[in-house]
Amino acid sequence: MHNKDKTCWNCPAAILNGNVEFRACGQSVSDIRNKITEEGLLIECARRPELGVFEPSITFEQCPEWRETKYGYMLKDMRVVILGIDGYLGWTLALKLAKIGCKVSGIDNYLRRKAVTEKNSKSVVPIAYMEKRIKTAKEVHGVEINFREIDLLNREELSSFLEETKPETIIHYGEIPSAPYSMVDAEHAIKTQYNNTLGTLGVLFLIKEHCPEASLIKLGTMGEYGTPLTGRPIFEGLFPADAVISWQGQEWSMGGELTPRDPASFYHVSKVQDTFNVYEACKYWWLRSYDIMQGVIFGVHTEEVSVHKDLRTRLDVDEWFGTVINRFVSQAVLGIPLTVYGSGEQIRGYLSLEDAMECMTRLIASPPEPGQYDVVNQLSQLYKVKELAEIVAKVGSQNHGLMVKIQRVENPRVEADEHPFLVVSKKLREDHGYDPKTPLELEVDRMFSLLLQPEIQERLESIREAVFPQTWWNGNHKTSMTLEIYEHGTREIIGYRPTLVTRSESHQTKPTIVNESEPYQTQVQDIKYGDET
Amino acid sequence: MHNKDKTCWNCPAAILNGNVEFRACGQSVSDIRNKITEEGLLIECARRPELGVFEPSITFEQCPEWRETKYGYMLKDMRVVILGIDGYLGWTLALKLAKIGCKVSGIDNYLRRKAVTEKNSKSVVPIAYMEKRIKTAKEVHGVEINFREIDLLNREELSSFLEETKPETIIHYGEIPSAPYSMVDAEHAIKTQYNNTLGTLGVLFLIKEHCPEASLIKLGTMGEYGTPLTGRPIFEGLFPADAVISWQGQEWSMGGELTPRDPASFYHVSKVQDTFNVYEACKYWWLRSYDIMQGVIFGVHTEEVSVHKDLRTRLDVDEWFGTVINRFVSQAVLGIPLTVYGSGEQIRGYLSLEDAMECMTRLIASPPEPGQYDVVNQLSQLYKVKELAEIVAKVGSQNHGLMVKIQRVENPRVEADEHPFLVVSKKLREDHGYDPKTPLELEVDRMFSLLLQPEIQERLESIREAVFPQTWWNGNHKTSMTLEIYEHGTREIIGYRPTLVTRSESHQTKPTIVNESEPYQTQVQDIKYGDET
């Protein structure tokens, strides 16, 4: 088990109020580290008070409070609070965690349900209200989920909730997750940053007050990084120790510093703003956090949600909240040629809903250390948008008998059309035992099977207007013009070849331009789709 | 004149609605640049409509709308809007700009006056209300200043104001400028980011709507950067073209990317959050901005404010809003040993009020290009806090017969006590003709002369309690304990030696540790205090 040798040092049950007061001021980090080295460090255990005061050296393997799971050793009955538990990811994760024995609580203010309505859209997969979801979860999976309707910005109510639930892990999904929504106008931009940035800042103060030992697992986005045109590596949030900057004949290590960010919308800016608030809270107060730079999510399936229709998670396919693959599948079902923006050469990281849940569970299992702000690039694979359209069109036509075309439309966004993309995503794989499980084609096939059900097809039809891009980054609101329509399988994919570095031994990191005569293939280092082991 | 060869391309009167629509989407920057190169670029002039449509090639020297000033060529009767015109910097700049012929308008909601009252403090220099200030300015300087009481967050009122005033330059001083204020509790942290970050975001949308050609000059802070412990250079916001990152045997230019930030409080975080909003607005909408990373300001004097008591600008010396030198001088007058936090080895950049106004005027004179987001490190000199205490104590005792002692107190902040500091500040000097004018000792002497006036000394006495540090970064509120008290002139200053790079030819950029046997001196490249030329 990859995390068997971690100790109390990483355990949220360890109360660090022995001989070192981490959350004091007037002492530098190096002073604290020296003190720990020289005098040792003493803790108490919130779960085993009978141990008294001791050194934090019990390993997860040794400790009876930790038990082996397929995601690593995990704290027994871990108390997890999910902010945004009604959402696409929040609900799916709640079921998964409850099923493996966590005590799951969560809040939501149904902001997402309301914002989708504002777009004249709805989840194309019908979803039950929270009360019914929870009842069905109890019947089908035998689990208890503790829900309260609370707005993240209502710190008084959230404060009481945290006091009651005493979380050991907090999953922060409670944000508005849409780039186009944030670009509609000033009101939407401000609402996004108000909800996301100030909401998160308030949460940090509450964690400090109620549960400073809890691990905060916060959803960011790969879109914080932008697409550096030099092709320089997109590291995992912080420069690695062996990254060196040179200038005018001198060199300095950049190790540990935040890498440059170049967010792609005011929504993405809000995520960068969060990054800095969380980073600072870890520095000032010794909170601990994984900031998840997640690729674009797609799909509908996990074992827990697929088993009963009242347990399904939402699926948005409108231009505000629908991510690209989810939109493509719905367009294929609707008979709309798949809308590729601009050249379609944009490269992004992707992962299925199921893989995302697997990653999150592994991160929950192995909390960071006190004071540790760590960033994880959470994605399974890199694709060009054009390539995704090809795959969706192929699965739709071959497996489901649909006639699927592809159209290039005017790009309403301001983004680089063509760019190299060299992404590092090693931590989940090397430190947390993650291997992507769901090939894109498999999940796309599952999506077609679900979306072609008559009831869902009917819902899809009813929101047809909401699927097409209309929100322009320059503030206009108009339907993007079609530039061309083509048959899938008729275009070669050329240009920059993305590179994903997943293991330390991969030294081939040079992005290359694919020669038109070579067949195009995404260059992947050591990616394998594994069984659960 | 340093900016005589700039052209319409940099002029806010040039309306870029000829053959290239900069603010459109669906086109990449490289496409736009290609189009400009191949087809040329056509503009109209808002000030000289008789020119029709033409290429933006008239130089400032040639254009009758631009006139020579000692700050460079400047647009005649330039329409400037100052956000936060009632503040320490806002009022001072308003007078200076009005005096040299700008048409100055401004807004303020008196937030600063109210926040200082909340701290049981007040400006120790008595200041008139805006109506009286404006009346006196008219009498003394013969200038008109157009003021309206508006909250930055009230976008409706601000929108009308911008529509009326049609600014060619917007100076954004409308933020809460205090690190300790932002660390008081969740309410103060949230209020700071709400006012600063969301206020700025709203302003960007209004500029886009009403005056996209205007130059936005936005106050940031050197505190966005932190104090990198490797001693790597603190560049001017963006990596220079010759900065190269190497990793695993490969190299990439970092040129043009934002450098890492490491803000020192939730207030400093708000400035970083602004950085990203402004940066993105320049990218999406081709707005243009100088983001000013300003050092710590001190002083009371400019020609325009010193001439009449109703024209004086505010001076805060409380622990929330008083910057360090201003606090030291007031402590010396009050007979409180100067409060050095922790070791006092913290190095920061500083500049006098007068120098800051000079810098701002020069930046206003030479606007950035459309789409250009540029960052300027605005400071005159680097000092250690301990060193500042020595200088203030020396001037106070030698010139004003005061008994001044120095005390080290517990540091209520979370910051590195000792760190190298290699700062680049070339743009103002090389591109904008700036030379620092006010030596620290001179301005400190002026401050003593003012603060020792009986009326001001009495005001100082009345806020004595507010001067001592009480706001701790860990959320505590208690008076910092004194660690030691010593006489000035009795301590050697040792440790890291700061380096300021002000000219390209300065290649000596290696920070060095001063040997205890050598006399300590800040290492400065080519700094000179010049006369006005």
XYZ file of N, CA and C in Angstrom, chain A residues 23-26 28 31 155 182-183 185-187 189-190 193-194 197-198 201-202 204-205 208 228 230-233 235 239-240 242-248 250 252-254 257-258 260-266 269 272-274 276-277 279-281 283-285 411-415 417 422 424 426 472-475 501 504 506-507 509-511, chain B residues 23-26 28 31 155 182-183 185-187 189-190 193-194 197-198 201-202 204-205 208 228 230-233 235 239-240 242-248 250 252-254 257-258 260-266 269 272-274 276-277 279-281 283-285 411-415 417 422 424 426 472-475 501 504 506-507 509-511:
498
model
N 0.557 27.503 14.947
C -0.273 28.597 14.455
C 0.027 29.911 15.161
N 1.163 29.951 15.824
C 1.604 31.202 16.440
C 2.318 32.048 15.401
N 2.446 33.323 15.677
C 3.258 34.189 14.828
C 4.580 34.454 15.531
N 5.322 35.329 14.969
C 6.552 35.746 15.617
C 7.613 34.670 15.592
N 9.660 32.040 12.694
C 9.779 31.705 11.286
C 9.635 30.203 11.125
N 12.634 28.358 12.162
C 12.710 28.188 13.616
C 11.885 26.987 14.071
N -21.669 32.446 6.575
C -20.657 31.870 7.460
C -21.220 31.471 8.813
N -19.039 33.293 -16.543
C -18.291 34.422 -15.973
C -18.004 35.514 -16.997
N -18.218 35.206 -18.271
C -17.917 36.178 -19.323
C -19.185 36.827 -19.893
N -21.354 39.052 -18.563
C -21.337 40.495 -18.327
C -20.722 40.745 -16.954
N -20.676 42.017 -16.548
C -20.050 42.350 -15.269
C -20.732 41.624 -14.113
N -22.063 41.559 -14.134
C -22.781 40.924 -13.029
C -22.359 39.465 -12.854
N -19.593 38.008 -13.971
C -18.179 37.929 -13.591
C -18.025 38.170 -12.090
N -18.702 39.215 -11.613
C -18.590 39.564 -10.197
C -19.228 38.484 -9.334
N -16.742 35.568 -9.013
C -15.615 35.789 -8.101
C -16.105 36.006 -6.669
N -17.281 36.603 -6.523
C -17.846 36.775 -5.185
C -18.075 35.410 -4.553
N -14.299 33.180 -4.812
C -13.126 33.692 -4.113
C -13.456 34.053 -2.668
N -14.533 34.830 -2.489
C -14.862 35.238 -1.127
C -15.454 34.073 -0.341
N -12.465 32.164 0.867
C -11.771 32.901 1.928
C -12.494 32.720 3.265
N -13.828 32.797 3.232
C -14.602 32.584 4.453
C -14.417 31.171 5.001
N -11.834 29.281 4.722
C -10.506 29.169 5.332
C -10.524 29.666 6.780
N -11.189 30.798 7.007
C -11.280 31.302 8.380
C -12.054 30.320 9.271
N -9.831 27.334 10.138
C -8.895 27.760 11.179
C -9.563 27.742 12.552
N 1.175 27.841 -22.285
C 2.405 28.594 -22.608
C 2.887 28.292 -24.030
N 5.662 28.791 -25.403
C 7.029 28.281 -25.517
C 7.051 26.767 -25.416
N 5.961 26.175 -24.956
C 5.957 24.737 -24.730
C 6.633 24.330 -23.443
N 6.931 25.284 -22.574
C 7.576 24.913 -21.303
C 6.632 24.020 -20.508
N 7.197 23.175 -19.660
C 6.357 22.218 -18.950
C 5.327 22.912 -18.063
N 4.007 22.370 -14.836
C 4.304 21.573 -13.644
C 3.065 21.468 -12.776
N 6.951 24.896 -8.883
C 8.132 24.433 -9.604
C 8.765 23.264 -8.849
N 9.211 22.226 -9.575
C 9.916 21.135 -8.900
C 11.320 21.596 -8.484
N 14.154 20.624 -9.163
C 15.231 20.659 -10.153
C 14.941 21.637 -11.305
N 13.997 22.544 -11.107
C 13.774 23.604 -12.107
C 14.636 24.805 -11.718
N 15.411 25.287 -12.663
C 16.390 26.332 -12.377
C 16.177 27.488 -13.344
N 16.181 28.709 -12.809
C 16.061 29.869 -13.682
C 17.444 30.472 -13.874
N 17.760 30.847 -15.089
C 19.037 31.543 -15.287
C 18.781 32.885 -15.939
N 19.582 33.859 -15.520
C 19.435 35.238 -15.995
C 20.761 35.945 -15.844
N 21.219 36.500 -16.916
C 22.457 37.272 -16.913
C 23.604 36.521 -16.221
N 23.657 34.090 -14.106
C 23.515 33.454 -12.795
C 22.316 32.517 -12.779
N 19.347 30.314 -10.268
C 18.661 30.154 -8.979
C 17.661 29.013 -9.100
N 17.492 28.226 -8.052
C 16.434 27.214 -8.059
C 15.085 27.909 -7.938
N 14.098 27.412 -8.673
C 12.730 27.919 -8.531
C 11.899 26.964 -7.667
N 8.343 27.380 -5.562
C 7.563 28.590 -5.858
C 6.372 28.239 -6.756
N 5.295 28.981 -6.617
C 4.150 28.797 -7.504
C 4.572 29.091 -8.942
N 3.930 30.330 -12.868
C 3.077 31.387 -13.426
C 1.705 30.842 -13.801
N 0.708 31.690 -13.643
C -0.651 31.321 -14.034
C -1.080 32.225 -15.189
N -1.966 31.724 -16.028
C -2.495 32.523 -17.124
C -3.921 32.069 -17.402
N -4.831 32.445 -16.506
C -6.198 31.922 -16.562
C -6.945 32.361 -17.807
N -7.933 31.572 -18.195
C -8.553 31.725 -19.510
C -9.917 32.399 -19.489
N -10.375 32.851 -18.322
C -11.665 33.558 -18.201
C -11.723 34.097 -16.784
N -12.722 34.946 -16.487
C -12.820 35.457 -15.114
C -13.178 34.344 -14.128
N -9.860 32.968 -13.433
C -9.200 33.904 -12.514
C -9.642 33.627 -11.080
N -7.590 31.013 -9.628
C -6.243 31.494 -9.293
C -6.304 32.310 -8.002
N -7.342 33.115 -7.878
C -7.505 33.900 -6.649
C -7.620 32.977 -5.441
N -8.355 31.879 -5.590
C -8.430 30.866 -4.533
C -7.056 30.298 -4.219
N -4.230 31.551 -4.303
C -3.429 32.406 -3.427
C -3.999 32.462 -2.010
N -5.322 32.492 -1.874
C -5.888 32.506 -0.524
C -5.554 31.215 0.229
N -3.086 29.045 -0.420
C -1.624 29.017 -0.239
C -1.222 29.828 0.987
N -1.793 31.019 1.111
C -1.434 31.885 2.234
C -1.961 31.339 3.558
N -3.178 30.794 3.534
C -3.733 30.246 4.779
C -2.863 29.092 5.291
N 0.291 28.926 4.816
C 1.518 29.559 5.314
C 1.277 30.245 6.664
N 0.201 31.012 6.768
C -0.015 31.774 8.002
C -0.460 30.880 9.159
N -1.319 29.894 8.859
C -2.017 29.171 9.928
C -1.700 27.683 9.952
N -14.763 30.923 -32.986
C -14.419 30.722 -31.579
C -14.841 31.936 -30.751
N -15.796 31.761 -29.857
C -16.244 32.912 -29.053
C -15.269 33.257 -27.934
N -14.271 32.428 -27.727
C -13.320 32.638 -26.630
C -12.063 33.328 -27.129
N -11.333 33.917 -26.215
C -9.990 34.401 -26.530
C -9.026 33.356 -26.005
N -8.444 32.600 -26.887
C -7.506 31.549 -26.485
C -6.579 31.259 -27.650
N -5.226 29.287 -30.513
C -5.776 28.236 -31.366
C -4.848 27.029 -31.430
N 2.807 20.518 -22.792
C 3.631 19.518 -22.108
C 3.226 19.543 -20.642
N 2.813 17.854 -16.799
C 3.312 16.911 -15.805
C 2.146 16.523 -14.901
N 2.324 13.682 -12.217
C 3.012 12.537 -11.628
C 2.541 12.199 -10.215
N -19.768 35.353 -25.990
C -18.469 35.737 -26.532
C -17.639 36.441 -25.478
N -16.340 36.206 -25.515
C -15.429 36.792 -24.520
C -15.378 38.328 -24.629
N -15.801 38.862 -25.775
C -15.820 40.323 -25.924
C -17.126 40.929 -25.431
N -17.987 40.100 -24.844
C -19.216 40.627 -24.272
C -20.418 40.512 -25.208
N 3.576 13.815 -19.065
C 4.642 13.164 -18.298
C 4.026 12.618 -17.018
N 8.456 9.682 -13.243
C 9.754 10.345 -13.175
C 10.730 9.815 -14.192
N 10.253 9.096 -17.144
C 10.010 9.586 -18.505
C 10.879 10.800 -18.757
N 11.887 10.670 -19.545
C 12.705 11.846 -19.820
C 12.374 12.466 -21.163
N 10.529 14.648 -22.914
C 9.569 15.699 -22.587
C 9.509 16.753 -23.668
N 10.118 16.478 -24.792
C 10.172 17.509 -25.809
C 8.924 17.493 -26.679
N 8.148 18.585 -26.680
C 6.976 18.589 -27.546
C 7.431 18.657 -28.996
N -10.959 44.195 -30.309
C -11.735 43.665 -29.189
C -12.692 42.559 -29.638
N -12.471 42.046 -30.819
C -13.268 40.920 -31.295
C -12.669 39.625 -30.773
N -13.470 38.582 -30.791
C -12.950 37.266 -30.454
C -12.751 36.489 -31.741
N -12.470 35.229 -31.600
C -12.361 34.370 -32.751
C -11.141 34.671 -33.593
N -6.771 35.072 -33.134
C -5.666 34.977 -32.203
C -4.828 36.243 -32.315
N -2.726 36.308 -35.305
C -3.466 36.706 -36.507
C -3.550 38.231 -36.607
N -21.588 50.539 -9.435
C -21.222 50.634 -10.846
C -22.144 51.536 -11.644
N -6.532 43.632 6.945
C -7.054 42.424 6.289
C -6.863 41.171 7.137
N -6.041 41.270 8.185
C -5.768 40.096 9.017
C -6.517 40.142 10.342
N -9.804 39.793 11.103
C -10.716 38.656 11.203
C -11.320 38.410 9.823
N -12.224 37.431 9.754
C -12.810 37.079 8.460
C -13.521 38.277 7.836
N -14.246 39.052 8.636
C -14.996 40.190 8.092
C -14.050 41.176 7.401
N -10.971 40.628 6.293
C -10.327 39.999 5.129
C -11.279 40.027 3.937
N -12.531 39.653 4.198
C -13.509 39.597 3.114
C -13.821 41.005 2.595
N -10.985 42.085 0.250
C -10.996 41.478 -1.083
C -12.265 41.863 -1.850
N -13.353 42.046 -1.123
C -14.587 42.489 -1.779
C -14.363 43.854 -2.414
N -10.793 43.577 -4.950
C -10.811 42.662 -6.090
C -12.083 42.839 -6.924
N -13.225 42.848 -6.264
C -14.471 42.968 -7.031
C -14.656 44.396 -7.526
N -12.605 44.581 -10.650
C -13.242 43.821 -11.733
C -14.374 44.636 -12.367
N -15.169 45.293 -11.524
C -16.243 46.143 -12.040
C -15.706 47.302 -12.864
N -13.003 47.376 -14.594
C -12.534 46.880 -15.894
C -13.694 46.792 -16.896
N -14.829 46.263 -16.433
C -15.992 46.191 -17.329
C -16.443 47.589 -17.757
N -14.045 48.997 -20.388
C -14.361 48.352 -21.664
C -15.563 49.016 -22.317
N 11.710 35.918 -1.958
C 12.204 34.572 -2.295
C 13.516 34.256 -1.560
N 15.683 32.060 -2.073
C 16.835 31.708 -2.911
C 17.611 32.958 -3.318
N 17.024 34.122 -3.131
C 17.674 35.346 -3.601
C 17.514 35.577 -5.093
N 16.637 34.814 -5.742
C 16.447 35.022 -7.189
C 15.895 36.425 -7.418
N 16.170 36.991 -8.584
C 15.756 38.368 -8.820
C 14.238 38.528 -8.736
N 11.814 40.370 -10.541
C 11.702 41.106 -11.800
C 10.505 42.045 -11.741
N 8.557 37.946 -16.367
C 9.938 37.530 -16.632
C 10.480 38.294 -17.837
N 11.731 38.747 -17.761
C 12.331 39.385 -18.940
C 12.654 38.329 -20.004
N 15.246 37.439 -21.404
C 16.456 36.622 -21.272
C 16.448 35.747 -20.017
N 15.289 35.559 -19.408
C 15.190 34.605 -18.291
C 14.799 33.247 -18.860
N 15.568 32.246 -18.497
C 15.393 30.920 -19.097
C 15.236 29.896 -17.986
N 14.246 29.029 -18.132
C 14.080 27.961 -17.147
C 14.667 26.686 -17.724
N 15.397 25.939 -16.893
C 15.874 24.650 -17.376
C 15.386 23.556 -16.437
N 15.067 22.419 -17.060
C 14.513 21.282 -16.306
C 14.813 20.015 -17.085
N 15.437 19.094 -16.432
C 15.747 17.795 -17.023
C 16.400 17.929 -18.398
N 16.484 20.343 -20.565
C 15.948 21.204 -21.611
C 15.747 22.614 -21.093
N 13.691 26.527 -21.684
C 12.603 27.304 -22.290
C 12.713 28.756 -21.825
N 12.405 29.687 -22.687
C 12.328 31.084 -22.251
C 11.094 31.266 -21.380
N 11.240 32.067 -20.334
C 10.077 32.429 -19.513
C 9.579 33.826 -19.875
N 6.026 35.863 -19.247
C 5.094 35.240 -18.297
C 5.135 35.981 -16.963
N 4.011 35.985 -16.264
C 3.974 36.565 -14.926
C 4.932 35.802 -14.016
N 6.272 34.333 -10.347
C 5.530 33.816 -9.194
C 5.251 34.924 -8.187
N 4.116 34.830 -7.536
C 3.747 35.775 -6.486
C 3.715 35.025 -5.155
N 3.975 35.744 -4.081
C 3.903 35.147 -2.755
C 3.476 36.230 -1.773
N 2.195 36.611 -1.829
C 1.715 37.766 -1.065
C 1.800 37.543 0.438
N 1.890 38.653 1.161
C 2.239 38.599 2.572
C 1.060 38.793 3.524
N -0.159 38.934 3.005
C -1.366 39.075 3.835
C -2.557 38.953 2.886
N -3.776 38.878 3.447
C -4.941 38.793 2.558
C -5.151 40.089 1.778
N -2.872 39.560 -1.052
C -3.548 38.625 -1.956
C -4.530 39.381 -2.857
N -2.792 40.700 -5.744
C -2.467 39.645 -6.716
C -3.727 39.281 -7.506
N -4.846 39.214 -6.807
C -6.112 38.910 -7.492
C -6.410 39.975 -8.549
N -6.154 41.249 -8.207
C -6.284 42.334 -9.186
C -5.362 42.116 -10.376
N -4.345 39.542 -11.762
C -4.872 38.591 -12.739
C -6.091 39.145 -13.476
N -6.954 39.864 -12.781
C -8.105 40.441 -13.481
C -7.670 41.466 -14.533
N -4.660 41.762 -15.963
C -3.903 41.027 -16.981
C -4.845 40.394 -18.010
N -5.896 39.772 -17.516
C -6.836 39.103 -18.416
C -7.644 40.107 -19.237
N -8.047 41.209 -18.597
C -8.825 42.209 -19.339
C -8.000 42.777 -20.491
N -5.784 41.115 -22.074
C -5.713 40.037 -23.064
C -7.038 39.885 -23.820
N -8.152 39.873 -23.098
C -9.439 39.616 -23.759
C -9.900 40.822 -24.567
N -9.689 42.029 -24.017
C -10.342 43.212 -24.572
C -9.373 44.254 -25.092
N 7.193 39.846 16.536
C 6.650 40.110 15.204
C 5.242 39.533 15.078
N 4.235 40.374 14.907
C 2.869 39.844 14.809
C 2.560 39.249 13.433
N 3.474 39.433 12.488
C 3.255 38.964 11.125
C 3.911 37.616 10.883
N 3.471 36.946 9.865
C 4.185 35.761 9.398
C 4.993 36.200 8.193
N 6.293 36.296 8.377
C 7.162 36.730 7.277
C 8.561 36.217 7.561
N 12.138 36.519 8.549
C 12.918 37.498 9.321
C 14.142 37.955 8.556
N 16.943 40.891 -4.081
C 17.548 41.403 -5.309
C 16.409 41.907 -6.190
N 14.758 44.290 -9.263
C 14.965 44.991 -10.522
C 13.940 46.131 -10.592
N 13.968 48.910 -13.350
C 14.629 49.588 -14.464
C 13.691 50.406 -15.332
N -2.372 40.413 15.093
C -1.504 39.277 14.798
C -2.047 38.471 13.634
N -1.138 37.948 12.839
C -1.523 37.183 11.650
C -2.262 35.895 12.027
N -2.091 35.439 13.275
C -2.806 34.224 13.695
C -4.200 34.534 14.211
N -4.608 35.800 14.110
C -5.963 36.145 14.527
C -6.039 36.705 15.939
N 18.743 46.693 -8.824
C 19.261 46.807 -10.189
C 18.426 47.856 -10.920
N 20.327 48.589 -17.107
C 20.692 47.353 -17.800
C 22.166 47.045 -17.711
N 24.063 47.309 -15.334
C 24.477 46.764 -14.036
C 24.458 45.249 -14.098
N 25.598 44.662 -14.124
C 25.590 43.207 -14.170
C 25.870 42.591 -12.809
N 24.689 41.451 -9.902
C 23.358 41.187 -9.373
C 23.409 40.129 -8.277
N 24.596 39.807 -7.830
C 24.683 38.720 -6.854
C 24.475 39.253 -5.444
N 23.434 38.782 -4.761
C 23.274 39.255 -3.387
C 24.380 38.646 -2.527
